[in-house]
PDB file of N, CA and C and ligand atoms in Angstrom:
ATOM      1  N   UNK C   9      -4.653 -11.702  11.412  1.00  0.00           N
ATOM      2  CA  UNK C   9      -4.590 -11.036  10.008  1.00  0.00           C
ATOM      3  C   UNK C   9      -2.888 -11.639   9.253  1.00  0.00           C
ATOM      4  N   UNK C  10      -2.860 -11.633   8.165  1.00  0.00           N
ATOM      5  CA  UNK C  10      -2.001 -12.237   7.380  1.00  0.00           C
ATOM      6  C   UNK C  10      -2.262 -11.141   6.267  1.00  0.00           C
ATOM      7  N   UNK C  11      -1.184 -10.678   5.484  1.00  0.00           N
ATOM      8  CA  UNK C  11      -1.436 -10.061   4.427  1.00  0.00           C
ATOM      9  C   UNK C  11      -0.784  -9.011   4.765  1.00  0.00           C
ATOM     10  N   UNK C  12       0.190  -8.611   3.886  1.00  0.00           N
ATOM     11  CA  UNK C  12       0.743  -6.952   4.006  1.00  0.00           C
ATOM     12  C   UNK C  12      -0.263  -5.940   3.083  1.00  0.00           C
ATOM     13  N   UNK C  13       0.061  -4.526   3.455  1.00  0.00           N
ATOM     14  CA  UNK C  13      -0.574  -3.587   2.799  1.00  0.00           C
ATOM     15  C   UNK C  13      -0.332  -3.639   0.918  1.00  0.00           C
ATOM     16  N   UNK C  14      -0.807  -3.466  -0.073  1.00  0.00           N
ATOM     17  CA  UNK C  14      -0.573  -3.515  -1.241  1.00  0.00           C
ATOM     18  C   UNK C  14       0.061  -2.107  -1.152  1.00  0.00           C
ATOM     19  N   UNK C  15       0.910  -2.066  -1.655  1.00  0.00           N
ATOM     20  CA  UNK C  15       1.517  -0.651  -2.423  1.00  0.00           C
ATOM     21  C   UNK C  15       2.594  -0.954  -4.090  1.00  0.00           C
ATOM     22  N   UNK C  16       2.480   0.665  -4.693  1.00  0.00           N
ATOM     23  CA  UNK C  16       3.124   0.671  -5.668  1.00  0.00           C
ATOM     24  C   UNK C  16       4.901   0.791  -5.137  1.00  0.00           C
ATOM     25  N   UNK C  17       5.236  -0.243  -5.250  1.00  0.00           N
ATOM     26  CA  UNK C  17       6.681   0.539  -5.393  1.00  0.00           C
ATOM     27  C   UNK C  17       7.815   1.586  -5.558  1.00  0.00           C
ATOM     28  N   UNK C  18       8.238   1.942  -4.705  1.00  0.00           N
ATOM     29  CA  UNK C  18       8.685   3.195  -5.007  1.00  0.00           C
ATOM     30  C   UNK C  18       9.604   3.123  -5.719  1.00  0.00           C
ATOM     31  N   UNK C  19      10.733   2.010  -6.058  1.00  0.00           N
ATOM     32  CA  UNK C  19      12.088   1.566  -6.631  1.00  0.00           C
ATOM     33  C   UNK C  19      11.322   1.295  -8.254  1.00  0.00           C
ATOM     34  N   UNK C  20      10.189   0.030  -8.312  1.00  0.00           N
ATOM     35  CA  UNK C  20      10.370  -0.143  -9.843  1.00  0.00           C
ATOM     36  C   UNK C  20       8.521  -0.400  -9.859  1.00  0.00           C
ATOM     37  N   UNK C  21       8.017   0.776  -9.720  1.00  0.00           N
ATOM     38  CA  UNK C  21       6.369   0.688 -10.040  1.00  0.00           C
ATOM     39  C   UNK C  21       6.020  -0.454  -9.901  1.00  0.00           C
ATOM     40  N   UNK C  22       6.282  -1.933  -9.672  1.00  0.00           N
ATOM     41  CA  UNK C  22       4.894  -2.907  -9.673  1.00  0.00           C
ATOM     42  C   UNK C  22       4.647  -2.824  -8.160  1.00  0.00           C
ATOM     43  N   UNK C  23       3.070  -3.092  -8.558  1.00  0.00           N
ATOM     44  CA  UNK C  23       2.483  -3.564  -7.476  1.00  0.00           C
ATOM     45  C   UNK C  23       2.683  -4.967  -6.425  1.00  0.00           C
ATOM     46  N   UNK C  24       2.593  -4.741  -5.544  1.00  0.00           N
ATOM     47  CA  UNK C  24       2.924  -6.035  -4.684  1.00  0.00           C
ATOM     48  C   UNK C  24       3.031  -5.747  -2.671  1.00  0.00           C
ATOM     49  N   UNK C  25       3.185  -6.663  -2.330  1.00  0.00           N
ATOM     50  CA  UNK C  25       3.286  -6.542  -0.748  1.00  0.00           C
ATOM     51  C   UNK C  25       4.293  -5.680  -0.477  1.00  0.00           C
ATOM     52  N   UNK C  26       3.663  -5.249   1.064  1.00  0.00           N
ATOM     53  CA  UNK C  26       4.635  -3.925   1.183  1.00  0.00           C
ATOM     54  C   UNK C  26       5.907  -4.619   2.110  1.00  0.00           C
ATOM     55  N   UNK C  27       6.945  -4.267   1.661  1.00  0.00           N
ATOM     56  CA  UNK C  27       7.990  -5.243   2.787  1.00  0.00           C
ATOM     57  C   UNK C  27       8.240  -3.471   3.913  1.00  0.00           C
ATOM     58  N   UNK C  28       8.857  -2.442   3.550  1.00  0.00           N
ATOM     59  CA  UNK C  28       9.487  -1.970   4.284  1.00  0.00           C
ATOM     60  C   UNK C  28       9.885  -0.973   3.197  1.00  0.00           C
ATOM     61  N   UNK C  29       9.492   0.995   3.707  1.00  0.00           N
ATOM     62  CA  UNK C  29      10.249   2.051   3.017  1.00  0.00           C
ATOM     63  C   UNK C  29       9.400   2.708   1.543  1.00  0.00           C
ATOM     64  N   UNK C  30       8.417   1.428   1.801  1.00  0.00           N
ATOM     65  CA  UNK C  30       7.832   1.705   0.388  1.00  0.00           C
ATOM     66  C   UNK C  30       7.751   0.744  -0.893  1.00  0.00           C
ATOM     67  N   UNK C  31       8.237   0.314  -0.284  1.00  0.00           N
ATOM     68  CA  UNK C  31       9.175  -0.880  -1.675  1.00  0.00           C
ATOM     69  C   UNK C  31       8.695  -2.548  -1.291  1.00  0.00           C
ATOM     70  N   UNK C  32       8.459  -3.077  -2.401  1.00  0.00           N
ATOM     71  CA  UNK C  32       8.126  -4.150  -2.180  1.00  0.00           C
ATOM     72  C   UNK C  32       9.210  -5.495  -2.087  1.00  0.00           C
ATOM     73  N   UNK C  33       8.844  -6.895  -1.644  1.00  0.00           N
ATOM     74  CA  UNK C  33       9.564  -7.658  -1.082  1.00  0.00           C
ATOM     75  C   UNK C  33      11.206  -7.671  -2.059  1.00  0.00           C
ATOM     76  N   UNK C  34      11.085  -8.185  -3.164  1.00  0.00           N
ATOM     77  CA  UNK C  34      12.437  -7.707  -4.123  1.00  0.00           C
ATOM     78  C   UNK C  34      13.431  -6.790  -3.917  1.00  0.00           C
ATOM     79  N   UNK C  35      12.531  -5.352  -4.019  1.00  0.00           N
ATOM     80  CA  UNK C  35      13.288  -4.498  -3.932  1.00  0.00           C
ATOM     81  C   UNK C  35      13.641  -4.030  -2.638  1.00  0.00           C
ATOM     82  N   UNK C  36      12.913  -4.183  -1.777  1.00  0.00           N
ATOM     83  CA  UNK C  36      13.591  -4.081  -0.450  1.00  0.00           C
ATOM     84  C   UNK C  36      14.922  -5.130  -0.337  1.00  0.00           C
ATOM     85  N   UNK C  37      14.662  -6.192  -0.493  1.00  0.00           N
ATOM     86  CA  UNK C  37      15.708  -7.424  -0.122  1.00  0.00           C
ATOM     87  C   UNK C  37      17.473  -6.726  -1.176  1.00  0.00           C
ATOM     88  N   UNK C  38      17.066  -6.159  -2.273  1.00  0.00           N
ATOM     89  CA  UNK C  38      18.244  -5.804  -2.996  1.00  0.00           C
ATOM     90  C   UNK C  38      18.632  -4.761  -2.488  1.00  0.00           C
ATOM     91  N   UNK C  39      17.597  -3.424  -2.073  1.00  0.00           N
ATOM     92  CA  UNK C  39      18.647  -2.471  -1.382  1.00  0.00           C
ATOM     93  C   UNK C  39      18.847  -2.628  -0.155  1.00  0.00           C
ATOM     94  N   UNK C  40      18.368  -3.601   0.439  1.00  0.00           N
ATOM     95  CA  UNK C  40      19.291  -3.666   2.117  1.00  0.00           C
ATOM     96  C   UNK C  40      20.400  -4.302   1.553  1.00  0.00           C
ATOM     97  N   UNK C  41      20.210  -5.337   0.901  1.00  0.00           N
ATOM     98  CA  UNK C  41      21.905  -5.910   0.738  1.00  0.00           C
ATOM     99  C   UNK C  41      22.347  -5.347  -0.077  1.00  0.00           C
ATOM    100  N   UNK C  42      22.189  -4.400  -0.904  1.00  0.00           N
ATOM    101  CA  UNK C  42      23.109  -3.110  -1.180  1.00  0.00           C
ATOM    102  C   UNK C  42      23.908  -2.124   0.012  1.00  0.00           C
ATOM    103  N   UNK C  43      22.908  -2.022   0.826  1.00  0.00           N
ATOM    104  CA  UNK C  43      23.375  -0.934   1.459  1.00  0.00           C
ATOM    105  C   UNK C  43      22.079   0.494   1.134  1.00  0.00           C
ATOM    106  N   UNK C  44      21.222   0.112   0.232  1.00  0.00           N
ATOM    107  CA  UNK C  44      21.045   1.751  -0.259  1.00  0.00           C
ATOM    108  C   UNK C  44      19.359   2.098   0.140  1.00  0.00           C
ATOM    109  N   UNK C  45      19.305   1.403   1.335  1.00  0.00           N
ATOM    110  CA  UNK C  45      17.984   1.598   1.692  1.00  0.00           C
ATOM    111  C   UNK C  45      18.005   2.883   2.064  1.00  0.00           C
ATOM    112  N   UNK C  46      18.336   3.707   2.219  1.00  0.00           N
ATOM    113  CA  UNK C  46      18.389   5.166   3.072  1.00  0.00           C
ATOM    114  C   UNK C  46      18.136   6.122   1.737  1.00  0.00           C
ATOM    115  N   UNK C  47      18.280   5.629   0.673  1.00  0.00           N
ATOM    116  CA  UNK C  47      17.717   6.432  -0.590  1.00  0.00           C
ATOM    117  C   UNK C  47      15.966   6.613  -0.424  1.00  0.00           C
ATOM    118  N   UNK C  48      15.200   5.568   0.305  1.00  0.00           N
ATOM    119  CA  UNK C  48      13.764   5.312   0.043  1.00  0.00           C
ATOM    120  C   UNK C  48      13.182   5.997   2.303  1.00  0.00           C
ATOM    121  N   UNK C  49      13.205   6.864   2.328  1.00  0.00           N
ATOM    122  CA  UNK C  49      12.502   7.458   3.595  1.00  0.00           C
ATOM    123  C   UNK C  49      11.545   6.443   4.083  1.00  0.00           C
ATOM    124  N   UNK C  50      11.767   6.209   5.619  1.00  0.00           N
ATOM    125  CA  UNK C  50      10.969   5.076   6.431  1.00  0.00           C
ATOM    126  C   UNK C  50       9.507   5.798   6.397  1.00  0.00           C
ATOM    127  N   UNK C  51       9.452   6.795   6.106  1.00  0.00           N
ATOM    128  CA  UNK C  51       8.038   7.064   6.526  1.00  0.00           C
ATOM    129  C   UNK C  51       7.581   8.701   6.066  1.00  0.00           C
ATOM    130  N   UNK C  52       6.471   8.188   5.087  1.00  0.00           N
ATOM    131  CA  UNK C  52       5.547   9.542   3.982  1.00  0.00           C
ATOM    132  C   UNK C  52       6.298  10.961   5.281  1.00  0.00           C
ATOM    133  N   UNK C  53       6.690  11.631   4.001  1.00  0.00           N
ATOM    134  CA  UNK C  53       7.156  13.038   4.707  1.00  0.00           C
ATOM    135  C   UNK C  53       5.891  13.707   5.015  1.00  0.00           C
ATOM    136  N   UNK C  54       4.719  14.017   4.284  1.00  0.00           N
ATOM    137  CA  UNK C  54       3.345  14.154   4.417  1.00  0.00           C
ATOM    138  C   UNK C  54       2.303  13.311   4.334  1.00  0.00           C
ATOM    139  N   UNK C  55       1.167  13.786   5.117  1.00  0.00           N
ATOM    140  CA  UNK C  55       0.359  12.671   5.368  1.00  0.00           C
ATOM    141  C   UNK C  55      -0.130  12.523   3.780  1.00  0.00           C
ATOM    142  N   UNK C  56      -0.477  11.394   3.456  1.00  0.00           N
ATOM    143  CA  UNK C  56      -1.214  11.270   1.849  1.00  0.00           C
ATOM    144  C   UNK C  56      -3.025  11.188   2.205  1.00  0.00           C
ATOM    145  N   UNK C  57      -3.688  11.522   0.696  1.00  0.00           N
ATOM    146  CA  UNK C  57      -4.863  11.573   0.671  1.00  0.00           C
ATOM    147  C   UNK C  57      -5.423  10.565   2.160  1.00  0.00           C
ATOM    148  N   UNK C  58      -6.091  11.015   2.757  1.00  0.00           N
ATOM    149  CA  UNK C  58      -7.187  10.129   3.735  1.00  0.00           C
ATOM    150  C   UNK C  58      -8.431  10.117   3.444  1.00  0.00           C
ATOM    151  N   UNK C  59      -9.496   9.131   3.009  1.00  0.00           N
ATOM    152  CA  UNK C  59     -10.841   9.180   2.754  1.00  0.00           C
ATOM    153  C   UNK C  59     -11.827   9.765   3.948  1.00  0.00           C
ATOM    154  N   UNK C  60     -12.370  10.808   3.623  1.00  0.00           N
ATOM    155  CA  UNK C  60     -13.068  11.493   4.640  1.00  0.00           C
ATOM    156  C   UNK C  60     -14.848  11.019   4.644  1.00  0.00           C
ATOM    157  N   UNK C  61     -14.967  11.048   3.317  1.00  0.00           N
ATOM    158  CA  UNK C  61     -16.427  11.336   3.196  1.00  0.00           C
ATOM    159  C   UNK C  61     -17.136   9.984   3.396  1.00  0.00           C
ATOM    160  N   UNK C  62     -18.327   9.972   3.564  1.00  0.00           N
ATOM    161  CA  UNK C  62     -19.127   8.480   4.718  1.00  0.00           C
ATOM    162  C   UNK C  62     -18.985   6.969   3.535  1.00  0.00           C
ATOM    163  N   UNK C  63     -19.590   7.590   2.456  1.00  0.00           N
ATOM    164  CA  UNK C  63     -19.421   6.819   1.173  1.00  0.00           C
ATOM    165  C   UNK C  63     -17.626   6.339   1.178  1.00  0.00           C
ATOM    166  N   UNK C  64     -17.120   7.186   1.281  1.00  0.00           N
ATOM    167  CA  UNK C  64     -15.163   7.054   0.967  1.00  0.00           C
ATOM    168  C   UNK C  64     -14.793   6.086   1.937  1.00  0.00           C
ATOM    169  N   UNK C  65     -15.373   6.836   2.916  1.00  0.00           N
ATOM    170  CA  UNK C  65     -14.986   6.032   4.388  1.00  0.00           C
ATOM    171  C   UNK C  65     -14.698   4.205   3.863  1.00  0.00           C
ATOM    172  N   UNK C  66     -16.800   4.340   3.674  1.00  0.00           N
ATOM    173  CA  UNK C  66     -16.806   2.738   3.712  1.00  0.00           C
ATOM    174  C   UNK C  66     -16.484   1.990   2.731  1.00  0.00           C
ATOM    175  N   UNK C  67     -15.831   2.515   1.345  1.00  0.00           N
ATOM    176  CA  UNK C  67     -15.219   1.596   0.640  1.00  0.00           C
ATOM    177  C   UNK C  67     -13.348   1.462   0.748  1.00  0.00           C
ATOM    178  N   UNK C  68     -13.381   2.422   1.620  1.00  0.00           N
ATOM    179  CA  UNK C  68     -11.896   2.387   2.450  1.00  0.00           C
ATOM    180  C   UNK C  68     -12.034   0.898   3.673  1.00  0.00           C
ATOM    181  N   UNK C  69     -13.004   1.138   4.582  1.00  0.00           N
ATOM    182  CA  UNK C  69     -13.067  -0.267   5.075  1.00  0.00           C
ATOM    183  C   UNK C  69     -12.747  -1.213   4.134  1.00  0.00           C
ATOM    184  N   UNK C  70     -13.575  -1.821   3.318  1.00  0.00           N
ATOM    185  CA  UNK C  70     -13.855  -2.746   2.629  1.00  0.00           C
ATOM    186  C   UNK C  70     -12.350  -2.847   2.075  1.00  0.00           C
ATOM    187  N   UNK C  71     -12.093  -2.270   1.440  1.00  0.00           N
ATOM    188  CA  UNK C  71     -10.619  -2.216   1.061  1.00  0.00           C
ATOM    189  C   UNK C  71      -9.611  -2.987   1.654  1.00  0.00           C
ATOM    190  N   UNK C  72     -10.071  -2.501   3.581  1.00  0.00           N
ATOM    191  CA  UNK C  72      -9.057  -2.815   4.593  1.00  0.00           C
ATOM    192  C   UNK C  72      -9.457  -4.274   4.836  1.00  0.00           C
ATOM    193  N   UNK C  73     -10.667  -4.658   4.617  1.00  0.00           N
ATOM    194  CA  UNK C  73     -10.740  -6.102   4.929  1.00  0.00           C
ATOM    195  C   UNK C  73     -10.391  -7.019   3.102  1.00  0.00           C
ATOM    196  N   UNK C  74     -10.517  -6.189   2.351  1.00  0.00           N
ATOM    197  CA  UNK C  74     -10.135  -7.294   1.311  1.00  0.00           C
ATOM    198  C   UNK C  74      -8.541  -7.588   1.900  1.00  0.00           C
ATOM    199  N   UNK C  75      -7.436  -6.633   2.094  1.00  0.00           N
ATOM    200  CA  UNK C  75      -6.295  -6.674   2.073  1.00  0.00           C
ATOM    201  C   UNK C  75      -6.213  -7.690   3.133  1.00  0.00           C
ATOM    202  N   UNK C  76      -6.878  -7.821   3.882  1.00  0.00           N
ATOM    203  CA  UNK C  76      -6.548  -8.604   5.440  1.00  0.00           C
ATOM    204  C   UNK C  76      -7.084  -9.818   4.526  1.00  0.00           C
ATOM    205  N   UNK C  77      -7.933 -10.222   3.826  1.00  0.00           N
ATOM    206  CA  UNK C  77      -7.989 -11.502   3.030  1.00  0.00           C
ATOM    207  C   UNK C  77      -6.899 -11.905   2.277  1.00  0.00           C
ATOM    208  N   UNK C  78      -5.908 -11.188   2.150  1.00  0.00           N
ATOM    209  CA  UNK C  78      -4.851 -11.511   0.646  1.00  0.00           C
ATOM    210  C   UNK C  78      -5.426 -11.135  -0.217  1.00  0.00           C
ATOM    211  N   UNK C  79      -6.286 -10.574  -1.129  1.00  0.00           N
ATOM    212  CA  UNK C  79      -7.295  -9.910  -2.334  1.00  0.00           C
ATOM    213  C   UNK C  79      -6.094  -9.526  -2.685  1.00  0.00           C
ATOM    214  N   UNK C  80      -5.969 -10.169  -4.570  1.00  0.00           N
ATOM    215  CA  UNK C  80      -5.056  -9.436  -5.245  1.00  0.00           C
ATOM    216  C   UNK C  80      -5.478  -8.058  -5.858  1.00  0.00           C
ATOM    217  N   UNK C  81      -4.757  -7.207  -6.121  1.00  0.00           N
ATOM    218  CA  UNK C  81      -5.121  -5.809  -6.397  1.00  0.00           C
ATOM    219  C   UNK C  81      -5.964  -5.671  -7.401  1.00  0.00           C
ATOM    220  N   UNK C  82      -6.366  -7.048  -8.574  1.00  0.00           N
ATOM    221  CA  UNK C  82      -6.860  -7.263  -9.455  1.00  0.00           C
ATOM    222  C   UNK C  82      -8.538  -7.132  -8.971  1.00  0.00           C
ATOM    223  N   UNK C  83      -8.839  -8.160  -8.215  1.00  0.00           N
ATOM    224  CA  UNK C  83      -9.982  -8.073  -7.750  1.00  0.00           C
ATOM    225  C   UNK C  83     -10.384  -6.938  -6.636  1.00  0.00           C
ATOM    226  N   UNK C  84      -9.396  -6.351  -5.725  1.00  0.00           N
ATOM    227  CA  UNK C  84     -10.020  -5.615  -5.205  1.00  0.00           C
ATOM    228  C   UNK C  84     -10.533  -4.144  -5.744  1.00  0.00           C
ATOM    229  N   UNK C  85     -10.032  -4.259  -6.769  1.00  0.00           N
ATOM    230  CA  UNK C  85     -10.296  -2.928  -8.007  1.00  0.00           C
ATOM    231  C   UNK C  85     -11.578  -3.362  -9.083  1.00  0.00           C
ATOM    232  N   UNK C  86     -11.690  -4.518  -9.001  1.00  0.00           N
ATOM    233  CA  UNK C  86     -13.200  -5.130  -9.705  1.00  0.00           C
ATOM    234  C   UNK C  86     -13.767  -4.864  -8.381  1.00  0.00           C
ATOM    235  N   UNK C  87     -14.061  -5.663  -7.138  1.00  0.00           N
ATOM    236  CA  UNK C  87     -15.111  -5.531  -6.445  1.00  0.00           C
ATOM    237  C   UNK C  87     -15.326  -4.084  -5.931  1.00  0.00           C
ATOM    238  N   UNK C  88     -14.469  -2.700  -6.026  1.00  0.00           N
ATOM    239  CA  UNK C  88     -14.913  -2.087  -5.348  1.00  0.00           C
ATOM    240  C   UNK C  88     -14.890  -0.767  -6.213  1.00  0.00           C
ATOM    241  N   UNK C  89     -14.959  -1.161  -8.063  1.00  0.00           N
ATOM    242  CA  UNK C  89     -14.938  -0.754  -9.008  1.00  0.00           C
ATOM    243  C   UNK C  89     -13.536   0.827  -8.799  1.00  0.00           C
ATOM    244  N   UNK C  90     -12.626   0.159  -8.509  1.00  0.00           N
ATOM    245  CA  UNK C  90     -11.680   1.182  -8.024  1.00  0.00           C
ATOM    246  C   UNK C  90     -10.580   1.268  -9.627  1.00  0.00           C
ATOM    247  N   UNK C  91     -10.088   2.729  -9.956  1.00  0.00           N
ATOM    248  CA  UNK C  91      -9.130   2.766 -11.057  1.00  0.00           C
ATOM    249  C   UNK C  91      -8.302   2.648 -10.045  1.00  0.00           C
ATOM    250  N   UNK C  92      -6.816   2.439 -11.481  1.00  0.00           N
ATOM    251  CA  UNK C  92      -5.367   2.256 -10.620  1.00  0.00           C
ATOM    252  C   UNK C  92      -4.923   3.039  -9.264  1.00  0.00           C
ATOM    253  N   UNK C  93      -5.365   4.342  -9.460  1.00  0.00           N
ATOM    254  CA  UNK C  93      -5.007   5.357  -8.865  1.00  0.00           C
ATOM    255  C   UNK C  93      -5.961   5.254  -7.498  1.00  0.00           C
ATOM    256  N   UNK C  94      -6.662   4.798  -8.061  1.00  0.00           N
ATOM    257  CA  UNK C  94      -7.555   5.057  -6.306  1.00  0.00           C
ATOM    258  C   UNK C  94      -7.291   3.813  -5.694  1.00  0.00           C
ATOM    259  N   UNK C  95      -6.457   2.611  -6.140  1.00  0.00           N
ATOM    260  CA  UNK C  95      -6.214   1.922  -5.537  1.00  0.00           C
ATOM    261  C   UNK C  95      -4.601   2.247  -4.851  1.00  0.00           C
ATOM    262  N   UNK C  96      -3.969   3.425  -5.582  1.00  0.00           N
ATOM    263  CA  UNK C  96      -2.278   3.303  -4.812  1.00  0.00           C
ATOM    264  C   UNK C  96      -3.088   4.457  -4.231  1.00  0.00           C
ATOM    265  N   UNK C  97      -3.687   5.317  -3.962  1.00  0.00           N
ATOM    266  CA  UNK C  97      -4.557   6.378  -2.966  1.00  0.00           C
ATOM    267  C   UNK C  97      -4.713   5.884  -1.662  1.00  0.00           C
ATOM    268  N   UNK C  98      -5.288   4.197  -1.564  1.00  0.00           N
ATOM    269  CA  UNK C  98      -6.277   3.798  -0.486  1.00  0.00           C
ATOM    270  C   UNK C  98      -4.588   2.572   0.077  1.00  0.00           C
ATOM    271  N   UNK C  99      -4.002   2.364  -0.436  1.00  0.00           N
ATOM    272  CA  UNK C  99      -2.963   1.509  -0.249  1.00  0.00           C
ATOM    273  C   UNK C  99      -2.002   2.684   0.757  1.00  0.00           C
ATOM    274  N   UNK C 100      -1.501   4.153  -0.004  1.00  0.00           N
ATOM    275  CA  UNK C 100      -0.946   5.021   0.798  1.00  0.00           C
ATOM    276  C   UNK C 100      -1.492   5.440   2.076  1.00  0.00           C
ATOM    277  N   UNK C 101      -2.690   5.599   1.821  1.00  0.00           N
ATOM    278  CA  UNK C 101      -3.610   5.870   3.224  1.00  0.00           C
ATOM    279  C   UNK C 101      -3.347   4.622   4.512  1.00  0.00           C
ATOM    280  N   UNK C 102      -3.870   3.514   3.928  1.00  0.00           N
ATOM    281  CA  UNK C 102      -3.391   2.422   4.710  1.00  0.00           C
ATOM    282  C   UNK C 102      -2.254   2.326   5.221  1.00  0.00           C
ATOM    283  N   UNK C 103      -1.385   2.216   4.337  1.00  0.00           N
ATOM    284  CA  UNK C 103      -0.055   2.130   4.933  1.00  0.00           C
ATOM    285  C   UNK C 103       0.203   3.752   6.313  1.00  0.00           C
ATOM    286  N   UNK C 104      -0.140   4.802   5.731  1.00  0.00           N
ATOM    287  CA  UNK C 104      -0.048   5.876   6.312  1.00  0.00           C
ATOM    288  C   UNK C 104      -0.710   5.697   8.311  1.00  0.00           C
ATOM    289  N   UNK C 105      -2.055   4.936   7.983  1.00  0.00           N
ATOM    290  CA  UNK C 105      -2.484   4.987   9.085  1.00  0.00           C
ATOM    291  C   UNK C 105      -2.255   3.639   9.827  1.00  0.00           C
ATOM    292  N   UNK C 106      -2.195   2.548   9.240  1.00  0.00           N
ATOM    293  CA  UNK C 106      -2.217   1.552  10.206  1.00  0.00           C
ATOM    294  C   UNK C 106      -0.569   0.818   9.927  1.00  0.00           C
ATOM    295  N   UNK C 107       0.123   1.432   9.258  1.00  0.00           N
ATOM    296  CA  UNK C 107       2.259   1.227   9.475  1.00  0.00           C
ATOM    297  C   UNK C 107       2.178   0.064   8.066  1.00  0.00           C
ATOM    298  N   UNK C 108       2.906  -0.477   8.080  1.00  0.00           N
ATOM    299  CA  UNK C 108       3.534  -1.375   7.537  1.00  0.00           C
ATOM    300  C   UNK C 108       4.456  -2.065   7.454  1.00  0.00           C
ATOM    301  N   UNK C 109       5.775  -1.033   7.755  1.00  0.00           N
ATOM    302  CA  UNK C 109       7.032  -0.876   8.893  1.00  0.00           C
ATOM    303  C   UNK C 109       8.056  -1.538   8.678  1.00  0.00           C
ATOM    304  N   UNK C 110       8.893  -1.767   9.181  1.00  0.00           N
ATOM    305  CA  UNK C 110      10.351  -2.383   9.030  1.00  0.00           C
ATOM    306  C   UNK C 110      10.092  -3.968   9.694  1.00  0.00           C
ATOM    307  N   UNK C 111      10.587  -4.774   8.619  1.00  0.00           N
ATOM    308  CA  UNK C 111      10.474  -6.375   8.990  1.00  0.00           C
ATOM    309  C   UNK C 111      12.270  -6.848   8.562  1.00  0.00           C
ATOM    310  N   UNK C 112      12.851  -5.689   8.265  1.00  0.00           N
ATOM    311  CA  UNK C 112      14.504  -6.271   8.271  1.00  0.00           C
ATOM    312  C   UNK C 112      15.360  -6.174   9.052  1.00  0.00           C
TER     313      UNK C 112
HETATM  314 ZN1   ZN Q  19      10.372  -2.452  -6.830  1.00  0.00          ZN
END
């Protein structure tokens, strides 16, 4: 498995590979360097939306496969006919269920 979960960065709002604390690589590195990572909690306080209906679960599983393949967000949206918001919900649920975690 390569490829980290794709998240919408809590700092700049750009989508990218999750580095930790809901931040993509550039922002995580910057906040780490400046000592300001504490602004961003390590884990969501409340569980995000999790897919439960059968068709939603199937799409979520396919989302996971695409993430594992390193698919770009634009391809995932196209293949799953998903809205930007839907992609964010999947990313949040994926991070919550399977981690992304701290690496720095
Ligand atoms: Zn950012």
